Amino acid sequence: MQILFDANRIRKMKKGSILLNVGRGTSVDTEALCDTIESEPLSGGGLDVVNPKQLLSNHRL
């Protein structure tokens, strides 16, 4: 499956946006999303699914 929201596309989102993913976990580059939220262009993200399916308890999400 192709990543639809990679680092480049996420950075192009309007400042303060929130990315919501209720599709497939592979649609969003989880690490790129975390990077963008931490650098504050995005206000947050809502993820019903992630890739990998189970995150470690110390994952930054």
PDB file of N, CA, C and O in Angstrom:
ATOM      1  N   MET A   1       0.845  -1.190   0.000  1.00  0.00           N
ATOM      2  CA  MET A   1       0.000   0.000   0.000  1.00  0.00           C
ATOM      3  C   MET A   1       0.883   1.243   0.000  1.00  0.00           C
ATOM      4  O   MET A   1       1.883   1.301   0.687  1.00  0.00           O
ATOM      5  N   GLN A   2       0.493   2.228  -0.717  1.00  0.00           N
ATOM      6  CA  GLN A   2       1.240   3.475  -0.859  1.00  0.00           C
ATOM      7  C   GLN A   2       0.910   4.435   0.287  1.00  0.00           C
ATOM      8  O   GLN A   2      -0.242   4.555   0.701  1.00  0.00           O
ATOM      9  N   ILE A   3       1.935   5.123   0.764  1.00  0.00           N
ATOM     10  CA  ILE A   3       1.724   6.164   1.775  1.00  0.00           C
ATOM     11  C   ILE A   3       1.148   7.385   1.083  1.00  0.00           C
ATOM     12  O   ILE A   3       1.750   7.928   0.157  1.00  0.00           O
ATOM     13  N   LEU A   4      -0.031   7.821   1.497  1.00  0.00           N
ATOM     14  CA  LEU A   4      -0.677   8.980   0.891  1.00  0.00           C
ATOM     15  C   LEU A   4      -0.213  10.283   1.533  1.00  0.00           C
ATOM     16  O   LEU A   4      -0.130  11.314   0.880  1.00  0.00           O
ATOM     17  N   PHE A   5       0.034  10.246   2.839  1.00  0.00           N
ATOM     18  CA  PHE A   5       0.495  11.427   3.560  1.00  0.00           C
ATOM     19  C   PHE A   5       1.908  11.181   4.045  1.00  0.00           C
ATOM     20  O   PHE A   5       2.129  10.707   5.154  1.00  0.00           O
ATOM     21  N   ASP A   6       2.876  11.527   3.197  1.00  0.00           N
ATOM     22  CA  ASP A   6       4.291  11.423   3.555  1.00  0.00           C
ATOM     23  C   ASP A   6       4.728  12.762   4.150  1.00  0.00           C
ATOM     24  O   ASP A   6       3.920  13.694   4.277  1.00  0.00           O
ATOM     25  N   ALA A   7       6.000  12.864   4.505  1.00  0.00           N
ATOM     26  CA  ALA A   7       6.511  14.086   5.145  1.00  0.00           C
ATOM     27  C   ALA A   7       6.263  15.315   4.285  1.00  0.00           C
ATOM     28  O   ALA A   7       5.860  16.371   4.787  1.00  0.00           O
ATOM     29  N   ASN A   8       6.474  15.197   2.986  1.00  0.00           N
ATOM     30  CA  ASN A   8       6.309  16.339   2.085  1.00  0.00           C
ATOM     31  C   ASN A   8       4.857  16.823   2.067  1.00  0.00           C
ATOM     32  O   ASN A   8       4.591  18.024   2.170  1.00  0.00           O
ATOM     33  N   ARG A   9       3.914  15.914   1.954  1.00  0.00           N
ATOM     34  CA  ARG A   9       2.498  16.303   1.896  1.00  0.00           C
ATOM     35  C   ARG A   9       2.017  16.836   3.245  1.00  0.00           C
ATOM     36  O   ARG A   9       1.256  17.801   3.313  1.00  0.00           O
ATOM     37  N   ILE A  10       2.480  16.235   4.330  1.00  0.00           N
ATOM     38  CA  ILE A  10       2.069  16.703   5.660  1.00  0.00           C
ATOM     39  C   ILE A  10       2.569  18.128   5.896  1.00  0.00           C
ATOM     40  O   ILE A  10       1.842  18.971   6.408  1.00  0.00           O
ATOM     41  N   ARG A  11       3.814  18.415   5.485  1.00  0.00           N
ATOM     42  CA  ARG A  11       4.367  19.771   5.656  1.00  0.00           C
ATOM     43  C   ARG A  11       3.599  20.816   4.848  1.00  0.00           C
ATOM     44  O   ARG A  11       3.607  21.988   5.197  1.00  0.00           O
ATOM     45  N   LYS A  12       2.928  20.417   3.783  1.00  0.00           N
ATOM     46  CA  LYS A  12       2.175  21.350   2.941  1.00  0.00           C
ATOM     47  C   LYS A  12       0.807  21.697   3.521  1.00  0.00           C
ATOM     48  O   LYS A  12       0.134  22.596   3.025  1.00  0.00           O
ATOM     49  N   MET A  13       0.397  20.996   4.574  1.00  0.00           N
ATOM     50  CA  MET A  13      -0.901  21.276   5.182  1.00  0.00           C
ATOM     51  C   MET A  13      -0.871  22.651   5.858  1.00  0.00           C
ATOM     52  O   MET A  13       0.170  23.125   6.297  1.00  0.00           O
ATOM     53  N   LYS A  14      -2.031  23.274   5.921  1.00  0.00           N
ATOM     54  CA  LYS A  14      -2.161  24.594   6.523  1.00  0.00           C
ATOM     55  C   LYS A  14      -1.739  24.542   7.990  1.00  0.00           C
ATOM     56  O   LYS A  14      -2.073  23.599   8.722  1.00  0.00           O
ATOM     57  N   LYS A  15      -1.020  25.558   8.435  1.00  0.00           N
ATOM     58  CA  LYS A  15      -0.575  25.635   9.832  1.00  0.00           C
ATOM     59  C   LYS A  15      -1.788  25.557  10.757  1.00  0.00           C
ATOM     60  O   LYS A  15      -2.795  26.216  10.541  1.00  0.00           O
ATOM     61  N   GLY A  16      -1.680  24.737  11.786  1.00  0.00           N
ATOM     62  CA  GLY A  16      -2.756  24.572  12.751  1.00  0.00           C
ATOM     63  C   GLY A  16      -3.747  23.478  12.404  1.00  0.00           C
ATOM     64  O   GLY A  16      -4.667  23.203  13.160  1.00  0.00           O
ATOM     65  N   SER A  17      -3.561  22.830  11.253  1.00  0.00           N
ATOM     66  CA  SER A  17      -4.460  21.748  10.828  1.00  0.00           C
ATOM     67  C   SER A  17      -4.331  20.532  11.736  1.00  0.00           C
ATOM     68  O   SER A  17      -3.350  20.375  12.449  1.00  0.00           O
ATOM     69  N   ILE A  18      -5.320  19.678  11.666  1.00  0.00           N
ATOM     70  CA  ILE A  18      -5.304  18.397  12.357  1.00  0.00           C
ATOM     71  C   ILE A  18      -5.509  17.325  11.294  1.00  0.00           C
ATOM     72  O   ILE A  18      -6.469  17.387  10.519  1.00  0.00           O
ATOM     73  N   LEU A  19      -4.622  16.351  11.247  1.00  0.00           N
ATOM     74  CA  LEU A  19      -4.744  15.259  10.290  1.00  0.00           C
ATOM     75  C   LEU A  19      -5.506  14.119  10.944  1.00  0.00           C
ATOM     76  O   LEU A  19      -5.134  13.659  12.021  1.00  0.00           O
ATOM     77  N   LEU A  20      -6.594  13.705  10.317  1.00  0.00           N
ATOM     78  CA  LEU A  20      -7.396  12.584  10.819  1.00  0.00           C
ATOM     79  C   LEU A  20      -7.278  11.419   9.853  1.00  0.00           C
ATOM     80  O   LEU A  20      -7.452  11.592   8.651  1.00  0.00           O
ATOM     81  N   ASN A  21      -7.003  10.235  10.361  1.00  0.00           N
ATOM     82  CA  ASN A  21      -6.920   9.037   9.536  1.00  0.00           C
ATOM     83  C   ASN A  21      -7.798   7.957  10.138  1.00  0.00           C
ATOM     84  O   ASN A  21      -7.517   7.447  11.214  1.00  0.00           O
ATOM     85  N   VAL A  22      -8.862   7.621   9.423  1.00  0.00           N
ATOM     86  CA  VAL A  22      -9.728   6.517   9.830  1.00  0.00           C
ATOM     87  C   VAL A  22      -9.731   5.439   8.749  1.00  0.00           C
ATOM     88  O   VAL A  22     -10.613   4.593   8.709  1.00  0.00           O
ATOM     89  N   GLY A  23      -8.727   5.501   7.881  1.00  0.00           N
ATOM     90  CA  GLY A  23      -8.589   4.528   6.798  1.00  0.00           C
ATOM     91  C   GLY A  23      -7.600   3.450   7.170  1.00  0.00           C
ATOM     92  O   GLY A  23      -7.734   2.795   8.201  1.00  0.00           O
ATOM     93  N   ARG A  24      -6.585   3.311   6.391  1.00  0.00           N
ATOM     94  CA  ARG A  24      -5.541   2.309   6.629  1.00  0.00           C
ATOM     95  C   ARG A  24      -4.350   2.945   7.337  1.00  0.00           C
ATOM     96  O   ARG A  24      -4.009   4.099   7.094  1.00  0.00           O
ATOM     97  N   GLY A  25      -3.710   2.174   8.193  1.00  0.00           N
ATOM     98  CA  GLY A  25      -2.547   2.679   8.917  1.00  0.00           C
ATOM     99  C   GLY A  25      -1.405   3.056   8.000  1.00  0.00           C
ATOM    100  O   GLY A  25      -0.626   3.955   8.303  1.00  0.00           O
ATOM    101  N   THR A  26      -1.318   2.395   6.858  1.00  0.00           N
ATOM    102  CA  THR A  26      -0.232   2.680   5.923  1.00  0.00           C
ATOM    103  C   THR A  26      -0.476   3.945   5.105  1.00  0.00           C
ATOM    104  O   THR A  26       0.375   4.346   4.330  1.00  0.00           O
ATOM    105  N   SER A  27      -1.608   4.616   5.273  1.00  0.00           N
ATOM    106  CA  SER A  27      -1.899   5.843   4.529  1.00  0.00           C
ATOM    107  C   SER A  27      -1.084   7.023   5.019  1.00  0.00           C
ATOM    108  O   SER A  27      -0.877   7.988   4.296  1.00  0.00           O
ATOM    109  N   VAL A  28      -0.652   6.984   6.279  1.00  0.00           N
ATOM    110  CA  VAL A  28       0.059   8.110   6.893  1.00  0.00           C
ATOM    111  C   VAL A  28       1.421   7.643   7.388  1.00  0.00           C
ATOM    112  O   VAL A  28       1.532   6.620   8.056  1.00  0.00           O
ATOM    113  N   ASP A  29       2.447   8.403   7.078  1.00  0.00           N
ATOM    114  CA  ASP A  29       3.790   8.154   7.608  1.00  0.00           C
ATOM    115  C   ASP A  29       3.781   8.622   9.065  1.00  0.00           C
ATOM    116  O   ASP A  29       3.828   9.831   9.344  1.00  0.00           O
ATOM    117  N   THR A  30       3.669   7.687   9.981  1.00  0.00           N
ATOM    118  CA  THR A  30       3.518   7.993  11.406  1.00  0.00           C
ATOM    119  C   THR A  30       4.672   8.835  11.933  1.00  0.00           C
ATOM    120  O   THR A  30       4.454   9.799  12.676  1.00  0.00           O
ATOM    121  N   GLU A  31       5.888   8.498  11.569  1.00  0.00           N
ATOM    122  CA  GLU A  31       7.052   9.250  12.059  1.00  0.00           C
ATOM    123  C   GLU A  31       7.052  10.679  11.513  1.00  0.00           C
ATOM    124  O   GLU A  31       7.367  11.623  12.236  1.00  0.00           O
ATOM    125  N   ALA A  32       6.690  10.842  10.248  1.00  0.00           N
ATOM    126  CA  ALA A  32       6.619  12.195   9.668  1.00  0.00           C
ATOM    127  C   ALA A  32       5.534  13.016  10.358  1.00  0.00           C
ATOM    128  O   ALA A  32       5.717  14.213  10.599  1.00  0.00           O
ATOM    129  N   LEU A  33       4.416  12.378  10.685  1.00  0.00           N
ATOM    130  CA  LEU A  33       3.348  13.074  11.404  1.00  0.00           C
ATOM    131  C   LEU A  33       3.836  13.532  12.771  1.00  0.00           C
ATOM    132  O   LEU A  33       3.627  14.680  13.167  1.00  0.00           O
ATOM    133  N   CYS A  34       4.514  12.652  13.496  1.00  0.00           N
ATOM    134  CA  CYS A  34       5.065  13.017  14.814  1.00  0.00           C
ATOM    135  C   CYS A  34       6.047  14.179  14.688  1.00  0.00           C
ATOM    136  O   CYS A  34       5.988  15.126  15.481  1.00  0.00           O
ATOM    137  N   ASP A  35       6.941  14.114  13.700  1.00  0.00           N
ATOM    138  CA  ASP A  35       7.917  15.193  13.491  1.00  0.00           C
ATOM    139  C   ASP A  35       7.218  16.527  13.265  1.00  0.00           C
ATOM    140  O   ASP A  35       7.600  17.553  13.827  1.00  0.00           O
ATOM    141  N   THR A  36       6.180  16.525  12.433  1.00  0.00           N
ATOM    142  CA  THR A  36       5.483  17.766  12.095  1.00  0.00           C
ATOM    143  C   THR A  36       4.703  18.315  13.275  1.00  0.00           C
ATOM    144  O   THR A  36       4.671  19.522  13.492  1.00  0.00           O
ATOM    145  N   ILE A  37       4.095  17.445  14.061  1.00  0.00           N
ATOM    146  CA  ILE A  37       3.380  17.904  15.255  1.00  0.00           C
ATOM    147  C   ILE A  37       4.369  18.481  16.266  1.00  0.00           C
ATOM    148  O   ILE A  37       4.123  19.539  16.860  1.00  0.00           O
ATOM    149  N   GLU A  38       5.510  17.813  16.453  1.00  0.00           N
ATOM    150  CA  GLU A  38       6.504  18.288  17.418  1.00  0.00           C
ATOM    151  C   GLU A  38       7.115  19.629  17.003  1.00  0.00           C
ATOM    152  O   GLU A  38       7.488  20.425  17.853  1.00  0.00           O
ATOM    153  N   SER A  39       7.209  19.900  15.709  1.00  0.00           N
ATOM    154  CA  SER A  39       7.756  21.182  15.262  1.00  0.00           C
ATOM    155  C   SER A  39       6.651  22.237  15.135  1.00  0.00           C
ATOM    156  O   SER A  39       6.904  23.356  14.721  1.00  0.00           O
ATOM    157  N   GLU A  40       5.423  21.871  15.455  1.00  0.00           N
ATOM    158  CA  GLU A  40       4.243  22.719  15.635  1.00  0.00           C
ATOM    159  C   GLU A  40       3.548  23.275  14.406  1.00  0.00           C
ATOM    160  O   GLU A  40       2.656  24.101  14.563  1.00  0.00           O
ATOM    161  N   PRO A  41       3.864  22.879  13.166  1.00  0.00           N
ATOM    162  CA  PRO A  41       3.008  23.344  12.075  1.00  0.00           C
ATOM    163  C   PRO A  41       1.592  22.762  12.151  1.00  0.00           C
ATOM    164  O   PRO A  41       0.641  23.415  11.791  1.00  0.00           O
ATOM    165  N   LEU A  42       1.463  21.521  12.643  1.00  0.00           N
ATOM    166  CA  LEU A  42       0.144  20.912  12.804  1.00  0.00           C
ATOM    167  C   LEU A  42      -0.271  20.980  14.268  1.00  0.00           C
ATOM    168  O   LEU A  42       0.559  20.888  15.167  1.00  0.00           O
ATOM    169  N   SER A  43      -1.570  21.105  14.483  1.00  0.00           N
ATOM    170  CA  SER A  43      -2.081  21.120  15.858  1.00  0.00           C
ATOM    171  C   SER A  43      -2.169  19.723  16.448  1.00  0.00           C
ATOM    172  O   SER A  43      -2.116  19.554  17.650  1.00  0.00           O
ATOM    173  N   GLY A  44      -2.338  18.721  15.586  1.00  0.00           N
ATOM    174  CA  GLY A  44      -2.433  17.365  16.108  1.00  0.00           C
ATOM    175  C   GLY A  44      -2.845  16.384  15.041  1.00  0.00           C
ATOM    176  O   GLY A  44      -2.970  16.725  13.872  1.00  0.00           O
ATOM    177  N   GLY A  45      -3.061  15.167  15.491  1.00  0.00           N
ATOM    178  CA  GLY A  45      -3.476  14.109  14.593  1.00  0.00           C
ATOM    179  C   GLY A  45      -4.405  13.164  15.311  1.00  0.00           C
ATOM    180  O   GLY A  45      -4.220  12.892  16.498  1.00  0.00           O
ATOM    181  N   GLY A  46      -5.405  12.689  14.611  1.00  0.00           N
ATOM    182  CA  GLY A  46      -6.314  11.698  15.143  1.00  0.00           C
ATOM    183  C   GLY A  46      -6.191  10.444  14.302  1.00  0.00           C
ATOM    184  O   GLY A  46      -6.453  10.491  13.102  1.00  0.00           O
ATOM    185  N   LEU A  47      -5.741   9.372  14.911  1.00  0.00           N
ATOM    186  CA  LEU A  47      -5.470   8.152  14.163  1.00  0.00           C
ATOM    187  C   LEU A  47      -6.285   6.995  14.712  1.00  0.00           C
ATOM    188  O   LEU A  47      -6.118   6.603  15.873  1.00  0.00           O
ATOM    189  N   ASP A  48      -7.170   6.468  13.891  1.00  0.00           N
ATOM    190  CA  ASP A  48      -7.934   5.279  14.255  1.00  0.00           C
ATOM    191  C   ASP A  48      -7.071   4.040  14.079  1.00  0.00           C
ATOM    192  O   ASP A  48      -7.242   3.050  14.775  1.00  0.00           O
ATOM    193  N   VAL A  49      -6.138   4.123  13.147  1.00  0.00           N
ATOM    194  CA  VAL A  49      -5.223   3.027  12.841  1.00  0.00           C
ATOM    195  C   VAL A  49      -3.818   3.593  12.648  1.00  0.00           C
ATOM    196  O   VAL A  49      -3.661   4.756  12.300  1.00  0.00           O
ATOM    197  N   VAL A  50      -2.814   2.786  12.917  1.00  0.00           N
ATOM    198  CA  VAL A  50      -1.421   3.216  12.747  1.00  0.00           C
ATOM    199  C   VAL A  50      -0.624   2.105  12.072  1.00  0.00           C
ATOM    200  O   VAL A  50      -1.073   0.976  11.975  1.00  0.00           O
ATOM    201  N   ASN A  51       0.551   2.457  11.641  1.00  0.00           N
ATOM    202  CA  ASN A  51       1.484   1.484  11.083  1.00  0.00           C
ATOM    203  C   ASN A  51       2.801   1.638  11.807  1.00  0.00           C
ATOM    204  O   ASN A  51       3.374   2.724  11.766  1.00  0.00           O
ATOM    205  N   PRO A  52       3.288   0.672  12.517  1.00  0.00           N
ATOM    206  CA  PRO A  52       2.812  -0.699  12.644  1.00  0.00           C
ATOM    207  C   PRO A  52       1.534  -0.762  13.475  1.00  0.00           C
ATOM    208  O   PRO A  52       1.211   0.172  14.195  1.00  0.00           O
ATOM    209  N   LYS A  53       0.842  -1.887  13.394  1.00  0.00           N
ATOM    210  CA  LYS A  53      -0.470  -2.022  14.040  1.00  0.00           C
ATOM    211  C   LYS A  53      -0.415  -1.819  15.539  1.00  0.00           C
ATOM    212  O   LYS A  53      -1.341  -1.282  16.123  1.00  0.00           O
ATOM    213  N   GLN A  54       0.670  -2.252  16.167  1.00  0.00           N
ATOM    214  CA  GLN A  54       0.803  -2.046  17.613  1.00  0.00           C
ATOM    215  C   GLN A  54       2.073  -1.245  17.862  1.00  0.00           C
ATOM    216  O   GLN A  54       3.154  -1.633  17.472  1.00  0.00           O
ATOM    217  N   LEU A  55       1.901  -0.111  18.529  1.00  0.00           N
ATOM    218  CA  LEU A  55       3.049   0.740  18.856  1.00  0.00           C
ATOM    219  C   LEU A  55       3.595   0.356  20.218  1.00  0.00           C
ATOM    220  O   LEU A  55       2.858  -0.083  21.096  1.00  0.00           O
ATOM    221  N   LEU A  56       4.888   0.545  20.392  1.00  0.00           N
ATOM    222  CA  LEU A  56       5.491   0.320  21.710  1.00  0.00           C
ATOM    223  C   LEU A  56       4.962   1.351  22.692  1.00  0.00           C
ATOM    224  O   LEU A  56       4.598   2.461  22.303  1.00  0.00           O
ATOM    225  N   SER A  57       4.937   1.007  23.949  1.00  0.00           N
ATOM    226  CA  SER A  57       4.387   1.906  24.961  1.00  0.00           C
ATOM    227  C   SER A  57       5.164   3.213  25.082  1.00  0.00           C
ATOM    228  O   SER A  57       4.621   4.227  25.512  1.00  0.00           O
ATOM    229  N   ASN A  58       6.426   3.239  24.631  1.00  0.00           N
ATOM    230  CA  ASN A  58       7.213   4.475  24.706  1.00  0.00           C
ATOM    231  C   ASN A  58       7.244   5.239  23.386  1.00  0.00           C
ATOM    232  O   ASN A  58       8.014   6.183  23.233  1.00  0.00           O
ATOM    233  N   HIS A  59       6.366   4.868  22.436  1.00  0.00           N
ATOM    234  CA  HIS A  59       6.304   5.581  21.148  1.00  0.00           C
ATOM    235  C   HIS A  59       5.828   7.003  21.386  1.00  0.00           C
ATOM    236  O   HIS A  59       5.016   7.246  22.272  1.00  0.00           O
ATOM    237  N   ARG A  60       6.310   7.943  20.610  1.00  0.00           N
ATOM    238  CA  ARG A  60       5.973   9.342  20.843  1.00  0.00           C
ATOM    239  C   ARG A  60       4.504   9.699  20.606  1.00  0.00           C
ATOM    240  O   ARG A  60       4.045  10.750  21.037  1.00  0.00           O
ATOM    241  N   LEU A  61       3.753   8.855  19.957  1.00  0.00           N
ATOM    242  CA  LEU A  61       2.314   9.124  19.840  1.00  0.00           C
ATOM    243  C   LEU A  61       1.653   8.928  21.185  1.00  0.00           C
ATOM    244  O   LEU A  61       0.696   9.504  21.520  1.00  0.00           O
TER     245      LEU A  61
END
